Amino acid sequence: MAVGSSDYIQAFGEASKPRRLRAQSDPVMASSTRAVIERYRKSIHFQKLAARTQADYVKYLNAFDAEFGVDPIKLFEEKASLSEIRSWKEQWVHSPKSYDYATSVVTRLLNWARDEDVAIAIHHHLNVPRIYKSDRSEIIWLPEELAALVRVATEREARIIIAASEGGLTPQDIGILTRDNVQKTPKGRRLLFKRTKTSKATSIPVTPALAKLIDETPRGQKYLFVSLQGKQLEAVRASDIVRKVKERANAAAAKDPKLIHVRDELRLYDMRGTAATELLRAGCSLNEIAVTMGWGLRHAANIIEKYAAIVPEVADEVLAKLLEARSRSDEGR
């Protein structure tokens, strides 16, 4: 190609265009970020994710596609791309949790592009510090606060509250249970299911309170716990129901000083900690608590260590053992 020829001038013009404009001429090329995102969404690594997780990922993948879809995936081999990704994530600056979720999804996508799709040799979006930090392990419902909710709840609202506090069910899991999840055990019954978030098998003993809910479920009703309209209960709706019941309970308490005020920071998910604390109070082993809550042993150990510090019976048990030991010591003198 001769210098100064029309072909040379055209090629030079193309090469001089910004990266974004060059890629726009062929947005579906195999090396575009959009094409890689599409391949990732069709891969086994994406398909094996839980349906809820897939839906969450798609939100951020679509946003990433809108920003970088026409760019070549090779863009992310350059360290300077970190600043572009950071600028893109600023649309969630108001929500540290969403900001961190975007970080996780991009890292997962680029890891797959490097290791499985081999579309890039390296990327630099690794070990990105997280912004959101939340530790609600010390926030649990008191028995009198749960009673305050049930006192003002309708039948369907009360069923949700009792299921969450008795079984430690998450907002995502309450609405998926059917009679098929109820199994007989040698001495009773259990709820056996896979958690929506982690797909971990979870076995919850059917307490008398849960048994009453199960046995009172209308025969023609598919799900054990439904929305106020009788439809499948969604996680957001379950949390919203508890929030509104709490508002009603506190409105009643404002008029009657004999009634208890439910702490404002409490939410449905915190009932999970309440259930785990009850297991600890009952003397259940670490393995028993892990299986019941659908946790790994290491995670269960970390959580229970925090719960143990706020369970008052633990202090009483320590004192009783201490006094007993001193009594034996005095007798031996």
XYZ file of C-alpha atoms in Angstrom, residues 139-154 157-168 209 242 245-246 249-250 260-263 266-278 281:
52
model
C -29.183 -8.238 65.451
C -31.808 -10.777 66.461
C -35.503 -10.517 67.279
C -36.531 -10.853 70.893
C -39.457 -13.200 71.666
C -41.601 -10.281 72.821
C -40.937 -8.422 69.549
C -42.079 -11.413 67.500
C -45.160 -11.682 69.688
C -45.892 -8.009 69.030
C -45.912 -8.702 65.285
C -48.150 -11.755 65.510
C -50.567 -9.809 67.713
C -51.420 -7.366 64.888
C -50.845 -9.664 61.888
C -53.452 -11.238 59.657
C -48.913 -12.421 57.610
C -48.575 -14.426 60.821
C -47.734 -17.589 58.860
C -44.805 -15.807 57.201
C -43.530 -14.417 60.508
C -43.747 -17.779 62.296
C -42.105 -19.645 59.397
C -39.175 -17.229 59.344
C -38.628 -17.114 63.098
C -39.191 -20.839 63.761
C -37.391 -22.266 60.750
C -34.808 -19.583 59.996
C -45.531 -24.236 65.447
C -42.985 -7.907 57.760
C -46.700 -5.416 60.160
C -43.884 -3.934 62.251
C -47.295 -2.987 65.815
C -45.345 0.173 66.621
C -43.635 -3.183 73.275
C -41.983 -1.078 70.569
C -40.243 -3.220 67.930
C -36.781 -1.920 67.095
C -35.103 -5.230 62.610
C -36.084 -6.883 59.337
C -37.299 -10.257 58.131
C -33.817 -11.626 57.363
C -32.781 -11.068 60.995
C -35.263 -13.767 62.029
C -32.761 -16.225 60.566
C -30.321 -15.261 63.290
C -33.089 -15.650 65.833
C -33.638 -19.259 64.727
C -29.904 -20.016 64.841
C -29.684 -18.559 68.334
C -32.526 -20.817 69.462
C -29.657 -22.174 73.268
